[in-house]
XYZ file of C-alpha atoms in Angstrom:
358
model
C 0.000 0.000 0.000
C 1.402 3.403 -1.010
C 2.316 5.731 1.869
C 0.225 8.880 2.195
C 3.139 11.250 1.535
C 3.833 9.526 -1.774
C 0.155 9.792 -2.720
C 0.323 13.504 -1.955
C 3.317 13.928 -4.247
C 1.726 11.821 -6.957
C -1.367 14.045 -6.817
C 0.483 17.358 -6.606
C -1.614 20.479 -7.163
C 0.252 21.972 -10.110
C -2.281 22.587 -12.878
C -5.182 24.933 -13.510
C -7.746 22.162 -13.172
C -6.231 20.839 -9.951
C -6.026 24.203 -8.189
C -9.649 24.920 -9.121
C -10.607 21.930 -6.972
C -9.432 23.902 -3.937
C -10.033 27.611 -4.589
C -11.895 30.058 -6.767
C -9.219 31.720 -8.879
C -9.252 35.390 -9.734
C -8.727 36.355 -13.385
C -5.261 37.653 -12.441
C -4.282 34.353 -10.800
C -5.539 32.367 -13.780
C -3.632 34.604 -16.196
C -0.364 34.074 -14.291
C -0.842 30.314 -14.159
C -1.568 30.060 -17.882
C 0.973 32.563 -19.241
C 4.090 32.495 -17.049
C 6.783 29.954 -17.901
C 7.506 28.951 -14.316
C 7.279 25.859 -12.152
C 4.672 25.999 -9.397
C 2.729 23.566 -7.266
C 2.091 22.240 -3.787
C 0.696 19.249 -1.936
C -3.080 18.665 -1.726
C -2.696 19.024 2.046
C -1.167 22.517 1.820
C -3.627 23.552 -0.892
C -6.463 22.553 1.437
C -5.304 25.232 3.901
C -5.876 28.016 1.362
C -8.791 30.408 1.772
C -11.154 29.470 -1.037
C -12.227 33.022 -1.922
C -9.472 35.329 -0.654
C -6.657 36.058 -3.146
C -4.710 37.674 -0.282
C -4.651 34.390 1.639
C -1.041 34.033 2.864
C -0.820 30.450 1.649
C -2.223 31.261 -1.791
C 0.303 34.071 -2.167
C 3.213 31.762 -1.350
C 2.061 29.075 -3.792
C 0.455 30.706 -6.838
C 2.483 32.549 -9.453
C 1.620 36.182 -10.112
C 2.219 38.585 -12.963
C 4.235 40.666 -10.481
C 7.033 38.145 -10.951
C 7.773 39.840 -14.273
C 8.848 42.990 -12.399
C 12.484 43.047 -11.351
C 13.801 46.416 -10.204
C 15.878 45.133 -7.270
C 16.583 41.465 -7.929
C 20.145 40.514 -8.871
C 20.553 38.573 -12.094
C 22.507 35.354 -11.614
C 21.738 35.816 -7.943
C 22.454 32.262 -6.840
C 25.868 32.264 -8.515
C 26.704 35.446 -6.556
C 25.056 34.420 -3.273
C 26.585 30.936 -3.107
C 30.024 32.036 -4.333
C 29.863 29.756 -7.361
C 32.065 31.975 -9.541
C 35.281 31.736 -7.521
C 38.725 30.221 -7.887
C 37.861 27.386 -5.517
C 36.854 24.292 -7.469
C 33.692 22.770 -6.026
C 31.033 20.471 -7.457
C 27.670 22.088 -8.254
C 26.157 20.400 -5.215
C 28.374 22.340 -2.768
C 27.706 25.987 -1.853
C 30.006 27.861 0.496
C 30.018 31.096 2.481
C 31.942 29.920 5.542
C 35.258 28.200 6.218
C 33.943 25.318 8.347
C 30.435 24.653 6.980
C 28.811 24.124 3.613
C 25.406 23.639 2.024
C 25.052 20.297 0.246
C 22.313 20.542 -2.408
C 21.028 17.035 -3.140
C 17.923 17.770 -5.268
C 16.221 20.606 -7.138
C 12.716 19.175 -6.554
C 10.316 20.523 -3.907
C 6.954 19.663 -2.411
C 5.963 23.337 -2.461
C 7.522 25.742 -4.962
C 7.628 28.883 -2.821
C 7.184 32.000 -4.934
C 9.740 33.863 -2.793
C 12.428 31.163 -3.094
C 15.981 32.543 -3.078
C 16.959 29.551 -5.260
C 14.243 30.617 -7.719
C 16.593 30.524 -10.720
C 17.442 26.887 -9.983
C 14.255 25.434 -8.515
C 11.360 27.524 -9.864
C 12.358 29.177 -13.148
C 14.995 26.574 -14.097
C 17.210 29.202 -15.760
C 20.235 27.880 -13.850
C 21.341 24.324 -14.599
C 23.399 22.579 -11.918
C 24.440 18.948 -11.452
C 23.194 17.721 -8.085
C 25.582 14.785 -7.926
C 25.568 13.336 -4.414
C 28.728 11.284 -4.889
C 30.703 14.306 -6.089
C 29.524 16.275 -3.065
C 30.430 13.509 -0.616
C 33.892 13.146 -2.164
C 34.533 16.904 -1.909
C 33.427 17.043 1.757
C 35.605 14.017 2.529
C 38.670 15.834 1.171
C 38.032 19.093 3.042
C 38.918 18.423 6.656
C 38.077 21.975 7.719
C 34.355 21.284 7.130
C 32.707 20.278 10.394
C 29.043 21.068 9.624
C 26.975 20.123 6.546
C 23.532 21.504 5.711
C 21.633 19.092 3.442
C 19.328 21.164 1.300
C 17.634 21.385 -2.083
C 14.950 21.682 -3.383
C 13.686 19.697 -0.437
C 15.880 16.765 0.654
C 12.960 15.026 2.386
C 11.396 14.459 -1.024
C 14.017 11.720 -1.421
C 13.278 8.131 -0.415
C 14.104 6.825 3.052
C 16.893 4.708 1.541
C 18.466 7.703 -0.207
C 18.314 9.865 2.932
C 19.750 6.993 4.967
C 22.609 6.606 2.456
C 23.513 10.310 2.572
C 23.470 10.363 6.380
C 25.557 7.168 6.660
C 28.159 8.375 4.193
C 28.458 11.756 5.907
C 28.807 10.105 9.318
C 31.702 8.031 7.987
C 33.668 11.260 7.474
C 35.770 11.699 10.645
C 35.934 15.503 10.656
C 32.158 16.039 10.506
C 30.502 17.063 13.781
C 26.986 17.988 12.696
C 24.397 17.254 10.001
C 21.524 19.667 9.346
C 18.500 19.340 7.101
C 16.546 22.209 5.595
C 13.034 21.028 4.723
C 9.525 22.490 4.534
C 7.874 19.075 4.827
C 6.765 19.522 8.478
C 4.750 22.495 7.180
C 3.711 21.570 3.620
C 3.730 17.763 3.835
C 3.800 16.605 7.483
C 2.809 13.116 6.317
C 6.452 12.696 5.260
C 7.522 12.058 8.848
C 6.807 8.334 8.694
C 7.937 5.415 10.835
C 10.426 4.565 8.101
C 11.968 8.042 8.144
C 11.982 8.042 11.946
C 14.032 4.847 11.830
C 16.546 6.558 9.532
C 16.831 9.648 11.743
C 16.663 8.149 15.228
C 19.885 6.185 15.567
C 22.198 7.519 18.265
C 25.475 8.753 16.848
C 28.341 11.104 17.664
C 27.229 13.245 14.673
C 23.774 14.606 15.613
C 21.027 15.635 13.187
C 19.339 19.030 13.399
C 16.424 20.212 11.284
C 15.153 23.639 10.294
C 11.861 24.152 8.539
C 10.205 27.261 7.091
C 6.869 28.513 8.379
C 5.880 32.079 7.500
C 2.304 32.476 8.761
C 0.312 31.018 11.686
C -2.257 29.629 9.239
C 0.363 27.089 8.120
C 0.517 25.443 11.552
C -1.948 22.579 12.074
C -2.350 19.522 14.279
C -0.645 17.526 11.513
C 2.394 19.785 11.875
C 2.360 19.317 15.649
C 2.312 15.521 15.257
C 5.140 15.551 12.704
C 7.348 17.713 14.910
C 6.695 15.536 17.949
C 7.735 12.473 15.941
C 10.976 14.222 14.951
C 11.693 15.148 18.563
C 11.231 11.525 19.635
C 14.054 10.710 17.184
C 16.334 13.187 18.928
C 16.003 15.681 16.057
C 15.466 19.250 17.237
C 13.298 21.440 15.000
C 13.858 25.157 14.397
C 12.132 27.638 12.140
C 13.631 29.948 9.542
C 10.877 32.343 8.539
C 11.167 34.750 5.627
C 9.901 38.291 6.094
C 7.248 38.692 3.383
C 5.373 41.875 2.561
C 1.642 41.492 3.053
C 2.017 38.053 4.640
C 3.805 38.408 7.973
C 5.073 42.006 8.119
C 2.495 43.328 10.620
C 3.044 43.059 14.403
C -0.111 41.011 15.127
C 0.672 38.273 12.578
C 4.375 38.301 13.405
C 3.708 37.785 17.111
C 1.069 35.097 16.526
C 3.421 33.204 14.195
C 6.247 33.005 16.696
C 4.017 32.181 19.633
C 2.176 29.485 17.692
C 5.440 27.886 16.564
C 6.298 27.220 20.195
C 2.920 25.559 20.821
C 3.932 22.844 18.338
C 7.489 22.617 19.720
C 9.237 24.481 16.878
C 11.865 26.908 18.153
C 12.079 30.208 16.205
C 15.658 30.458 14.938
C 15.975 33.010 12.133
C 13.855 35.569 10.369
C 15.437 36.168 6.977
C 15.113 39.349 5.003
C 13.608 38.391 1.634
C 16.646 37.991 -0.591
C 17.190 39.866 -3.893
C 16.533 36.908 -6.160
C 15.000 38.059 -9.453
C 11.223 38.423 -9.779
C 10.250 38.674 -6.119
C 10.306 42.442 -5.565
C 6.658 42.345 -4.459
C 7.556 40.326 -1.357
C 10.290 42.620 -0.032
C 9.958 45.184 2.748
C 12.426 47.883 3.822
C 15.441 46.196 5.424
C 14.708 47.736 8.853
C 11.237 46.164 9.016
C 12.234 42.836 10.579
C 14.117 44.445 13.460
C 11.171 46.772 14.079
C 8.786 43.802 14.228
C 10.967 41.981 16.741
C 11.111 45.169 18.826
C 7.391 45.981 18.593
C 5.869 42.484 18.645
C 8.268 40.125 20.425
C 11.031 41.637 22.577
C 9.496 41.961 26.036
C 6.019 41.333 24.639
C 6.307 37.539 24.803
C 8.644 34.783 25.991
C 12.277 34.939 24.965
C 11.922 31.486 23.399
C 9.766 33.113 20.681
C 12.445 35.570 19.605
C 14.411 34.682 16.458
C 17.497 36.422 15.149
C 16.835 38.760 12.221
C 19.472 38.365 9.512
C 20.184 39.062 5.887
C 21.856 36.225 3.969
C 24.650 37.442 1.693
C 27.568 36.063 -0.308
C 29.789 36.633 2.736
C 27.426 34.910 5.156
C 24.506 35.901 7.352
C 24.632 39.427 8.758
C 22.554 40.205 11.882
C 20.265 43.223 11.512
C 19.360 43.951 15.125
C 20.048 47.561 16.148
C 20.348 48.262 19.860
C 17.046 49.966 20.631
C 17.430 49.692 24.403
C 20.607 51.583 25.364
C 19.408 55.166 25.407
C 22.692 56.633 26.575
C 25.710 56.231 28.848
C 28.336 58.253 30.686
C 31.337 57.321 32.807
C 29.037 56.389 35.680
C 26.062 54.559 34.210
C 23.892 53.433 31.290
C 20.352 54.620 30.672
C 18.201 51.675 29.556
C 14.638 51.520 28.198
C 12.358 48.468 28.196
C 9.612 47.431 25.746
C 7.044 49.584 27.575
C 9.199 52.720 27.411
C 10.164 52.563 31.093
C 13.620 53.906 31.962
C 16.165 52.496 34.400
C 19.858 53.005 35.196
C 22.687 50.473 35.196
C 26.296 50.879 36.354
C 28.966 51.358 33.679
C 31.720 48.863 34.500
C 35.177 49.778 33.088
C 37.447 47.247 31.344
């Protein structure tokens, strides 16, 4: 009998007729679907969470193409080549991206469950303008030779779209490399296809080992969090796999204080720890999702810091070709002199603190 997650993939919602089974399309949505040369689609499960009649539904906007994708004032052409330092003197296989000395991203597939419209790998995964060879063996061989690499992020596409056997093989081969200390997965399946966390996958992930497995997912709006997500995350935790969230700041989806706060509080109710909020990267064709750079820090200040538990507070960063850069100004030190600091809390209350010399 076919597993439910495979049935979901087999019946992907990626055509005009299929999406009409879930929502009433606007003329603009239908025009984008029928005229843009772009890959799109999602699981029936995620499509079922869409608001049937609201084109501003946050899930619809992340899934359906729009004519706005033709506008590109700020996106960088050949963005992924620039971002992942692919045009450098260092010889690396296509499957290896690098911004840091001791850690790399290992891209093992260009296939996704959900083709996010804001994807920073849009040229590779969505528009298919960039052709790369995702050769797992080449990537493993390169990592094996580079003893400075202690941490590997397995990414895609979505690596959990691979079979249990393939995931098991990649993990086993990485764990055979003596200098590796950590394996991470980046996957949206706990959000867009929670059925993927099966007993078979749990068996692959749950073995005790000196090289632990960590997992980060991407959830951008509280509407994406369901009981199915909660069950999937609990199953991962029982395997010893901690789950974090890397949200993307998206204009009109999560850039207001109420939604932003609800998202990060609701993540904790299903045992997902907020980790990062990413500024929406300058990949081509996603101008309509980007806010001013300062917006994320303002949301953390106005909706989270002091307004809810510290566990709900992610780090706001911008991902660049030289790594992630934190974007958190110090809003709380109002001044200092030789004697003391003047500090302000989230309610605007002022207190003093001694200035300790070196």
